[in-house]
PDB file of C-alpha atoms in Angstrom:
ATOM      1  CA  UNK A   1     -27.783  49.986-259.660  1.00 52.00           C
ATOM      2  CA  UNK A   2     -29.630  53.245-260.246  1.00 56.00           C
ATOM      3  CA  UNK A   3     -31.097  55.170-257.303  1.00 58.00           C
ATOM      4  CA  UNK A   4     -34.609  54.921-258.766  1.00 58.00           C
ATOM      5  CA  UNK A   5     -34.305  51.129-259.150  1.00 51.00           C
ATOM      6  CA  UNK A   6     -33.022  50.792-255.568  1.00 57.00           C
ATOM      7  CA  UNK A   7     -35.940  52.826-254.219  1.00 63.00           C
ATOM      8  CA  UNK A   8     -38.384  50.605-256.146  1.00 59.00           C
ATOM      9  CA  UNK A   9     -36.877  47.477-254.577  1.00 54.00           C
ATOM     10  CA  UNK A  10     -37.178  49.008-251.100  1.00 58.00           C
ATOM     11  CA  UNK A  11     -40.830  49.965-251.719  1.00 63.00           C
ATOM     12  CA  UNK A  12     -41.676  46.461-252.928  1.00 56.00           C
ATOM     13  CA  UNK A  13     -39.918  44.925-249.925  1.00 53.00           C
ATOM     14  CA  UNK A  14     -41.925  47.116-247.538  1.00 65.00           C
ATOM     15  CA  UNK A  15     -45.177  46.139-249.296  1.00 56.00           C
ATOM     16  CA  UNK A  16     -44.351  42.447-248.914  1.00 52.00           C
ATOM     17  CA  UNK A  17     -43.461  42.896-245.242  1.00 52.00           C
ATOM     18  CA  UNK A  18     -46.720  44.804-244.615  1.00 58.00           C
ATOM     19  CA  UNK A  19     -48.811  42.130-246.388  1.00 48.00           C
ATOM     20  CA  UNK A  20     -47.078  39.379-244.404  1.00 46.00           C
ATOM     21  CA  UNK A  21     -47.706  41.271-241.159  1.00 47.00           C
ATOM     22  CA  UNK A  22     -51.414  41.723-241.973  1.00 50.00           C
ATOM     23  CA  UNK A  23     -51.766  38.041-242.904  1.00 44.00           C
ATOM     24  CA  UNK A  24     -50.094  36.999-239.646  1.00 40.00           C
ATOM     25  CA  UNK A  25     -52.381  39.320-237.698  1.00 42.00           C
ATOM     26  CA  UNK A  26     -55.469  37.757-239.303  1.00 45.00           C
ATOM     27  CA  UNK A  27     -54.151  34.273-238.619  1.00 43.00           C
ATOM     28  CA  UNK A  28     -53.587  35.210-234.976  1.00 49.00           C
ATOM     29  CA  UNK A  29     -57.163  36.478-234.690  1.00 46.00           C
ATOM     30  CA  UNK A  30     -58.496  33.259-236.182  1.00 50.00           C
ATOM     31  CA  UNK A  31     -56.375  31.042-233.937  1.00 56.00           C
ATOM     32  CA  UNK A  32     -56.852  33.144-230.794  1.00 66.00           C
ATOM     33  CA  UNK A  33     -57.508  31.288-227.553  1.00 79.00           C
ATOM     34  CA  UNK A  34     -60.605  33.093-226.357  1.00 87.00           C
ATOM     35  CA  UNK A  35     -60.921  33.737-222.621  1.00 88.00           C
ATOM     36  CA  UNK A  36     -64.301  35.213-221.636  1.00 90.00           C
ATOM     37  CA  UNK A  37     -62.805  36.663-218.429  1.00 88.00           C
ATOM     38  CA  UNK A  38     -61.306  39.331-220.703  1.00 90.00           C
ATOM     39  CA  UNK A  39     -64.828  40.672-221.256  1.00 90.00           C
ATOM     40  CA  UNK A  40     -64.793  39.974-224.989  1.00 92.00           C
ATOM     41  CA  UNK A  41     -64.230  37.221-227.556  1.00 92.00           C
ATOM     42  CA  UNK A  42     -62.969  37.289-231.141  1.00 91.00           C
ATOM     43  CA  UNK A  43     -64.900  35.349-233.785  1.00 89.00           C
ATOM     44  CA  UNK A  44     -64.179  35.520-237.514  1.00 82.00           C
ATOM     45  CA  UNK A  45     -61.943  38.592-237.043  1.00 83.00           C
ATOM     46  CA  UNK A  46     -64.734  40.388-235.129  1.00 88.00           C
ATOM     47  CA  UNK A  47     -64.470  41.437-231.487  1.00 91.00           C
ATOM     48  CA  UNK A  48     -67.657  40.751-229.505  1.00 92.00           C
ATOM     49  CA  UNK A  49     -68.083  42.466-226.144  1.00 94.00           C
ATOM     50  CA  UNK A  50     -69.680  40.330-223.422  1.00 96.00           C
ATOM     51  CA  UNK A  51     -72.124  41.283-220.685  1.00 95.00           C
ATOM     52  CA  UNK A  52     -74.274  39.501-218.118  1.00 95.00           C
ATOM     53  CA  UNK A  53     -77.826  39.337-219.411  1.00 94.00           C
ATOM     54  CA  UNK A  54     -80.995  38.432-217.511  1.00 93.00           C
ATOM     55  CA  UNK A  55     -82.836  35.786-219.516  1.00 92.00           C
ATOM     56  CA  UNK A  56     -85.915  33.554-219.362  1.00 92.00           C
ATOM     57  CA  UNK A  57     -88.112  36.312-217.933  1.00 91.00           C
ATOM     58  CA  UNK A  58     -85.686  36.937-215.076  1.00 92.00           C
ATOM     59  CA  UNK A  59     -85.160  33.307-214.050  1.00 92.00           C
ATOM     60  CA  UNK A  60     -81.496  33.098-215.099  1.00 94.00           C
ATOM     61  CA  UNK A  61     -78.469  35.211-215.856  1.00 95.00           C
ATOM     62  CA  UNK A  62     -75.786  34.374-218.385  1.00 94.00           C
ATOM     63  CA  UNK A  63     -72.806  36.027-219.998  1.00 95.00           C
ATOM     64  CA  UNK A  64     -73.618  36.685-223.665  1.00 95.00           C
ATOM     65  CA  UNK A  65     -72.357  38.948-226.448  1.00 95.00           C
ATOM     66  CA  UNK A  66     -73.724  42.459-225.926  1.00 95.00           C
ATOM     67  CA  UNK A  67     -75.183  42.451-229.446  1.00 93.00           C
ATOM     68  CA  UNK A  68     -77.291  39.342-228.806  1.00 94.00           C
ATOM     69  CA  UNK A  69     -80.901  40.340-228.280  1.00 93.00           C
ATOM     70  CA  UNK A  70     -84.162  38.435-227.983  1.00 92.00           C
ATOM     71  CA  UNK A  71     -85.203  37.418-231.497  1.00 92.00           C
ATOM     72  CA  UNK A  72     -88.276  39.181-232.861  1.00 88.00           C
ATOM     73  CA  UNK A  73     -91.364  37.032-233.287  1.00 88.00           C
ATOM     74  CA  UNK A  74     -91.461  37.233-237.107  1.00 88.00           C
ATOM     75  CA  UNK A  75     -87.921  35.891-237.532  1.00 87.00           C
ATOM     76  CA  UNK A  76     -88.477  33.365-234.761  1.00 88.00           C
ATOM     77  CA  UNK A  77     -91.564  31.987-236.565  1.00 88.00           C
ATOM     78  CA  UNK A  78     -89.521  31.511-239.744  1.00 87.00           C
ATOM     79  CA  UNK A  79     -86.439  30.027-238.107  1.00 85.00           C
ATOM     80  CA  UNK A  80     -88.299  27.822-235.582  1.00 86.00           C
ATOM     81  CA  UNK A  81     -91.704  27.006-237.116  1.00 84.00           C
ATOM     82  CA  UNK A  82     -94.294  24.848-235.390  1.00 79.00           C
ATOM     83  CA  UNK A  83     -95.621  24.559-231.851  1.00 79.00           C
ATOM     84  CA  UNK A  84     -92.516  22.777-230.537  1.00 81.00           C
ATOM     85  CA  UNK A  85     -90.159  25.681-231.170  1.00 85.00           C
ATOM     86  CA  UNK A  86     -88.121  27.149-228.282  1.00 91.00           C
ATOM     87  CA  UNK A  87     -89.750  29.580-225.866  1.00 91.00           C
ATOM     88  CA  UNK A  88     -86.862  32.057-225.864  1.00 94.00           C
ATOM     89  CA  UNK A  89     -84.322  32.793-228.601  1.00 94.00           C
ATOM     90  CA  UNK A  90     -81.400  35.221-228.366  1.00 95.00           C
ATOM     91  CA  UNK A  91     -79.344  35.948-231.473  1.00 94.00           C
ATOM     92  CA  UNK A  92     -77.098  38.335-233.335  1.00 91.00           C
ATOM     93  CA  UNK A  93     -78.752  40.885-235.622  1.00 88.00           C
ATOM     94  CA  UNK A  94     -78.850  38.619-238.686  1.00 85.00           C
ATOM     95  CA  UNK A  95     -80.130  35.603-236.719  1.00 86.00           C
ATOM     96  CA  UNK A  96     -77.476  33.232-238.101  1.00 88.00           C
ATOM     97  CA  UNK A  97     -75.981  32.708-234.625  1.00 93.00           C
ATOM     98  CA  UNK A  98     -78.548  31.911-231.955  1.00 94.00           C
ATOM     99  CA  UNK A  99     -78.993  30.468-228.500  1.00 96.00           C
ATOM    100  CA  UNK A 100     -82.368  29.066-227.439  1.00 95.00           C
ATOM    101  CA  UNK A 101     -84.037  28.090-224.182  1.00 96.00           C
ATOM    102  CA  UNK A 102     -87.103  26.049-223.268  1.00 95.00           C
ATOM    103  CA  UNK A 103     -88.306  25.414-219.712  1.00 95.00           C
ATOM    104  CA  UNK A 104     -89.831  21.992-219.034  1.00 94.00           C
ATOM    105  CA  UNK A 105     -91.622  22.351-215.713  1.00 93.00           C
ATOM    106  CA  UNK A 106     -91.525  19.560-213.160  1.00 92.00           C
ATOM    107  CA  UNK A 107     -89.191  18.038-210.609  1.00 92.00           C
ATOM    108  CA  UNK A 108     -85.717  16.939-211.645  1.00 93.00           C
ATOM    109  CA  UNK A 109     -82.531  16.510-209.652  1.00 93.00           C
ATOM    110  CA  UNK A 110     -79.231  17.845-211.026  1.00 92.00           C
ATOM    111  CA  UNK A 111     -77.711  14.361-210.968  1.00 92.00           C
ATOM    112  CA  UNK A 112     -80.504  13.153-213.297  1.00 94.00           C
ATOM    113  CA  UNK A 113     -79.645  15.693-215.995  1.00 95.00           C
ATOM    114  CA  UNK A 114     -76.871  13.630-217.736  1.00 94.00           C
ATOM    115  CA  UNK A 115     -79.346  10.783-218.168  1.00 95.00           C
ATOM    116  CA  UNK A 116     -81.844  13.112-219.862  1.00 95.00           C
ATOM    117  CA  UNK A 117     -78.993  14.420-222.034  1.00 96.00           C
ATOM    118  CA  UNK A 118     -78.248  10.860-223.175  1.00 95.00           C
ATOM    119  CA  UNK A 119     -81.901  10.256-224.076  1.00 95.00           C
ATOM    120  CA  UNK A 120     -81.996  13.444-226.155  1.00 95.00           C
ATOM    121  CA  UNK A 121     -78.712  12.616-227.875  1.00 95.00           C
ATOM    122  CA  UNK A 122     -80.128   9.265-228.973  1.00 95.00           C
ATOM    123  CA  UNK A 123     -83.217  11.006-230.354  1.00 94.00           C
ATOM    124  CA  UNK A 124     -81.051  13.501-232.265  1.00 93.00           C
ATOM    125  CA  UNK A 125     -78.993  10.638-233.677  1.00 93.00           C
ATOM    126  CA  UNK A 126     -82.217   8.996-234.863  1.00 94.00           C
ATOM    127  CA  UNK A 127     -83.247  12.239-236.609  1.00 91.00           C
ATOM    128  CA  UNK A 128     -79.807  12.769-238.166  1.00 92.00           C
ATOM    129  CA  UNK A 129     -78.288   9.275-238.582  1.00 93.00           C
ATOM    130  CA  UNK A 130     -75.391  10.542-240.726  1.00 90.00           C
ATOM    131  CA  UNK A 131     -74.256  12.973-237.994  1.00 92.00           C
ATOM    132  CA  UNK A 132     -72.017  11.858-235.141  1.00 93.00           C
ATOM    133  CA  UNK A 133     -72.728  12.831-231.531  1.00 93.00           C
ATOM    134  CA  UNK A 134     -69.731  14.811-230.295  1.00 89.00           C
ATOM    135  CA  UNK A 135     -68.448  16.253-227.051  1.00 81.00           C
ATOM    136  CA  UNK A 136     -70.687  14.731-224.404  1.00 91.00           C
ATOM    137  CA  UNK A 137     -69.679  16.745-221.373  1.00 92.00           C
ATOM    138  CA  UNK A 138     -70.806  17.701-217.888  1.00 92.00           C
ATOM    139  CA  UNK A 139     -69.781  21.136-216.633  1.00 89.00           C
ATOM    140  CA  UNK A 140     -69.817  22.075-212.953  1.00 85.00           C
ATOM    141  CA  UNK A 141     -71.407  20.016-210.202  1.00 81.00           C
ATOM    142  CA  UNK A 142     -74.261  20.079-207.714  1.00 83.00           C
ATOM    143  CA  UNK A 143     -76.970  22.612-208.522  1.00 84.00           C
ATOM    144  CA  UNK A 144     -74.824  24.310-211.196  1.00 87.00           C
ATOM    145  CA  UNK A 145     -74.354  21.123-213.241  1.00 93.00           C
ATOM    146  CA  UNK A 146     -74.810  21.547-217.007  1.00 95.00           C
ATOM    147  CA  UNK A 147     -74.783  18.549-219.385  1.00 96.00           C
ATOM    148  CA  UNK A 148     -74.024  18.983-223.081  1.00 96.00           C
ATOM    149  CA  UNK A 149     -73.531  17.272-226.411  1.00 96.00           C
ATOM    150  CA  UNK A 150     -73.004  18.576-229.922  1.00 96.00           C
ATOM    151  CA  UNK A 151     -73.290  17.481-233.535  1.00 94.00           C
ATOM    152  CA  UNK A 152     -73.005  18.870-237.051  1.00 94.00           C
ATOM    153  CA  UNK A 153     -76.396  19.029-238.745  1.00 92.00           C
ATOM    154  CA  UNK A 154     -76.724  19.169-242.568  1.00 87.00           C
ATOM    155  CA  UNK A 155     -79.004  21.994-243.746  1.00 81.00           C
ATOM    156  CA  UNK A 156     -79.996  23.295-247.163  1.00 75.00           C
ATOM    157  CA  UNK A 157     -77.776  26.375-246.845  1.00 72.00           C
ATOM    158  CA  UNK A 158     -74.778  24.554-245.304  1.00 78.00           C
ATOM    159  CA  UNK A 159     -73.873  22.469-242.271  1.00 87.00           C
ATOM    160  CA  UNK A 160     -74.749  23.841-238.835  1.00 92.00           C
ATOM    161  CA  UNK A 161     -72.894  23.328-235.561  1.00 95.00           C
ATOM    162  CA  UNK A 162     -75.550  22.414-232.981  1.00 95.00           C
ATOM    163  CA  UNK A 163     -74.764  22.351-229.256  1.00 96.00           C
ATOM    164  CA  UNK A 164     -77.463  21.187-226.845  1.00 97.00           C
ATOM    165  CA  UNK A 165     -77.254  21.844-223.082  1.00 97.00           C
ATOM    166  CA  UNK A 166     -79.426  21.077-220.059  1.00 97.00           C
ATOM    167  CA  UNK A 167     -79.599  22.450-216.529  1.00 96.00           C
ATOM    168  CA  UNK A 168     -81.925  21.763-213.595  1.00 95.00           C
ATOM    169  CA  UNK A 169     -83.595  24.806-212.018  1.00 94.00           C
ATOM    170  CA  UNK A 170     -86.205  25.252-209.291  1.00 92.00           C
ATOM    171  CA  UNK A 171     -89.117  25.037-211.733  1.00 93.00           C
ATOM    172  CA  UNK A 172     -87.829  22.092-213.756  1.00 94.00           C
ATOM    173  CA  UNK A 173     -85.360  21.543-216.592  1.00 96.00           C
ATOM    174  CA  UNK A 174     -83.906  24.171-218.921  1.00 96.00           C
ATOM    175  CA  UNK A 175     -83.142  22.731-222.371  1.00 96.00           C
ATOM    176  CA  UNK A 176     -81.021  25.034-224.472  1.00 96.00           C
ATOM    177  CA  UNK A 177     -79.219  24.977-227.784  1.00 96.00           C
ATOM    178  CA  UNK A 178     -76.613  27.007-229.622  1.00 97.00           C
ATOM    179  CA  UNK A 179     -76.361  27.123-233.420  1.00 95.00           C
ATOM    180  CA  UNK A 180     -73.860  28.652-235.803  1.00 95.00           C
ATOM    181  CA  UNK A 181     -72.301  27.938-239.196  1.00 92.00           C
ATOM    182  CA  UNK A 182     -69.897  25.015-239.329  1.00 92.00           C
ATOM    183  CA  UNK A 183     -67.283  27.546-240.485  1.00 90.00           C
ATOM    184  CA  UNK A 184     -67.312  29.148-237.027  1.00 91.00           C
ATOM    185  CA  UNK A 185     -67.581  25.888-235.076  1.00 92.00           C
ATOM    186  CA  UNK A 186     -63.992  25.749-233.788  1.00 90.00           C
ATOM    187  CA  UNK A 187     -64.139  29.208-232.248  1.00 90.00           C
ATOM    188  CA  UNK A 188     -67.651  28.965-230.779  1.00 94.00           C
ATOM    189  CA  UNK A 189     -67.012  25.502-229.277  1.00 91.00           C
ATOM    190  CA  UNK A 190     -64.337  26.973-227.055  1.00 90.00           C
ATOM    191  CA  UNK A 191     -66.389  30.056-226.203  1.00 94.00           C
ATOM    192  CA  UNK A 192     -69.659  28.275-225.391  1.00 94.00           C
ATOM    193  CA  UNK A 193     -68.037  25.831-222.955  1.00 93.00           C
ATOM    194  CA  UNK A 194     -66.898  28.864-220.959  1.00 94.00           C
ATOM    195  CA  UNK A 195     -70.180  30.759-221.325  1.00 95.00           C
ATOM    196  CA  UNK A 196     -72.217  27.816-220.006  1.00 95.00           C
ATOM    197  CA  UNK A 197     -70.264  28.043-216.748  1.00 93.00           C
ATOM    198  CA  UNK A 198     -71.767  31.536-216.229  1.00 94.00           C
ATOM    199  CA  UNK A 199     -75.369  30.251-216.291  1.00 94.00           C
ATOM    200  CA  UNK A 200     -76.875  31.150-212.895  1.00 92.00           C
ATOM    201  CA  UNK A 201     -80.329  30.905-211.386  1.00 92.00           C
ATOM    202  CA  UNK A 202     -81.622  34.141-209.885  1.00 89.00           C
ATOM    203  CA  UNK A 203     -83.514  34.608-206.618  1.00 83.00           C
ATOM    204  CA  UNK A 204     -86.602  35.785-208.518  1.00 65.00           C
TER     205      UNK A 204
END
C-alpha cells in the first residue's frame, strides 16, 4: 500500500468519524430532556435563555424565553383577528411561537377551574371534530392550581400544537394558550408543563 493511499484512507476515516459525531450531537440536542431549572431550554437545535417576566400589566410573573416579547399590535391583528382575540400575546420575533392570555373578571375558586377546562375542551372538540383532546392535566394545588388540555389543530400552513391552560387569580380567571408548529410539539410539551408551574400572582 502506498503512503499516499494510506493517508487518503486515514483522511476519509476521520471525515466519517467527524460526520458521525456531528450527527450524534444533533440527535442529542433534539432528544434532550429539557430542565428549566438550568436557566435555558433547547428547541430545534437552538438554545433559548429563560428569565422571569412580569406579564398581564404586572398581575403575574412567569418564566419565559428571554427573546419572547409582547407582540406588536399589527401582527396581533393579523394573527388573532376579531374582537374575541386574546388581550395579551407574547411571542418569538417571527410570531410562529406564541403564548396568549385573557383575563375573565369575576369570582372563581381554584377547585372550579378543572370544570371550566372541561367545558372549554368540549367546545374546542366541537370546533375541531377531527382533532383529539390530549393531555388533560392539573398542575399544582390550592391557589396555584393550573388546569390544561392540548390538541393538534389543522391549519392552512400546517398543523399547530395548541395547549390551553387556566388559572384562578384575585380578579377572576386567566385563560391562556400556547401555540407552535406540530414539528416542535414534543419538545415544547415538556417545556410548557414546567413553565406553567412558574406562573405566580404578584402583590400588585
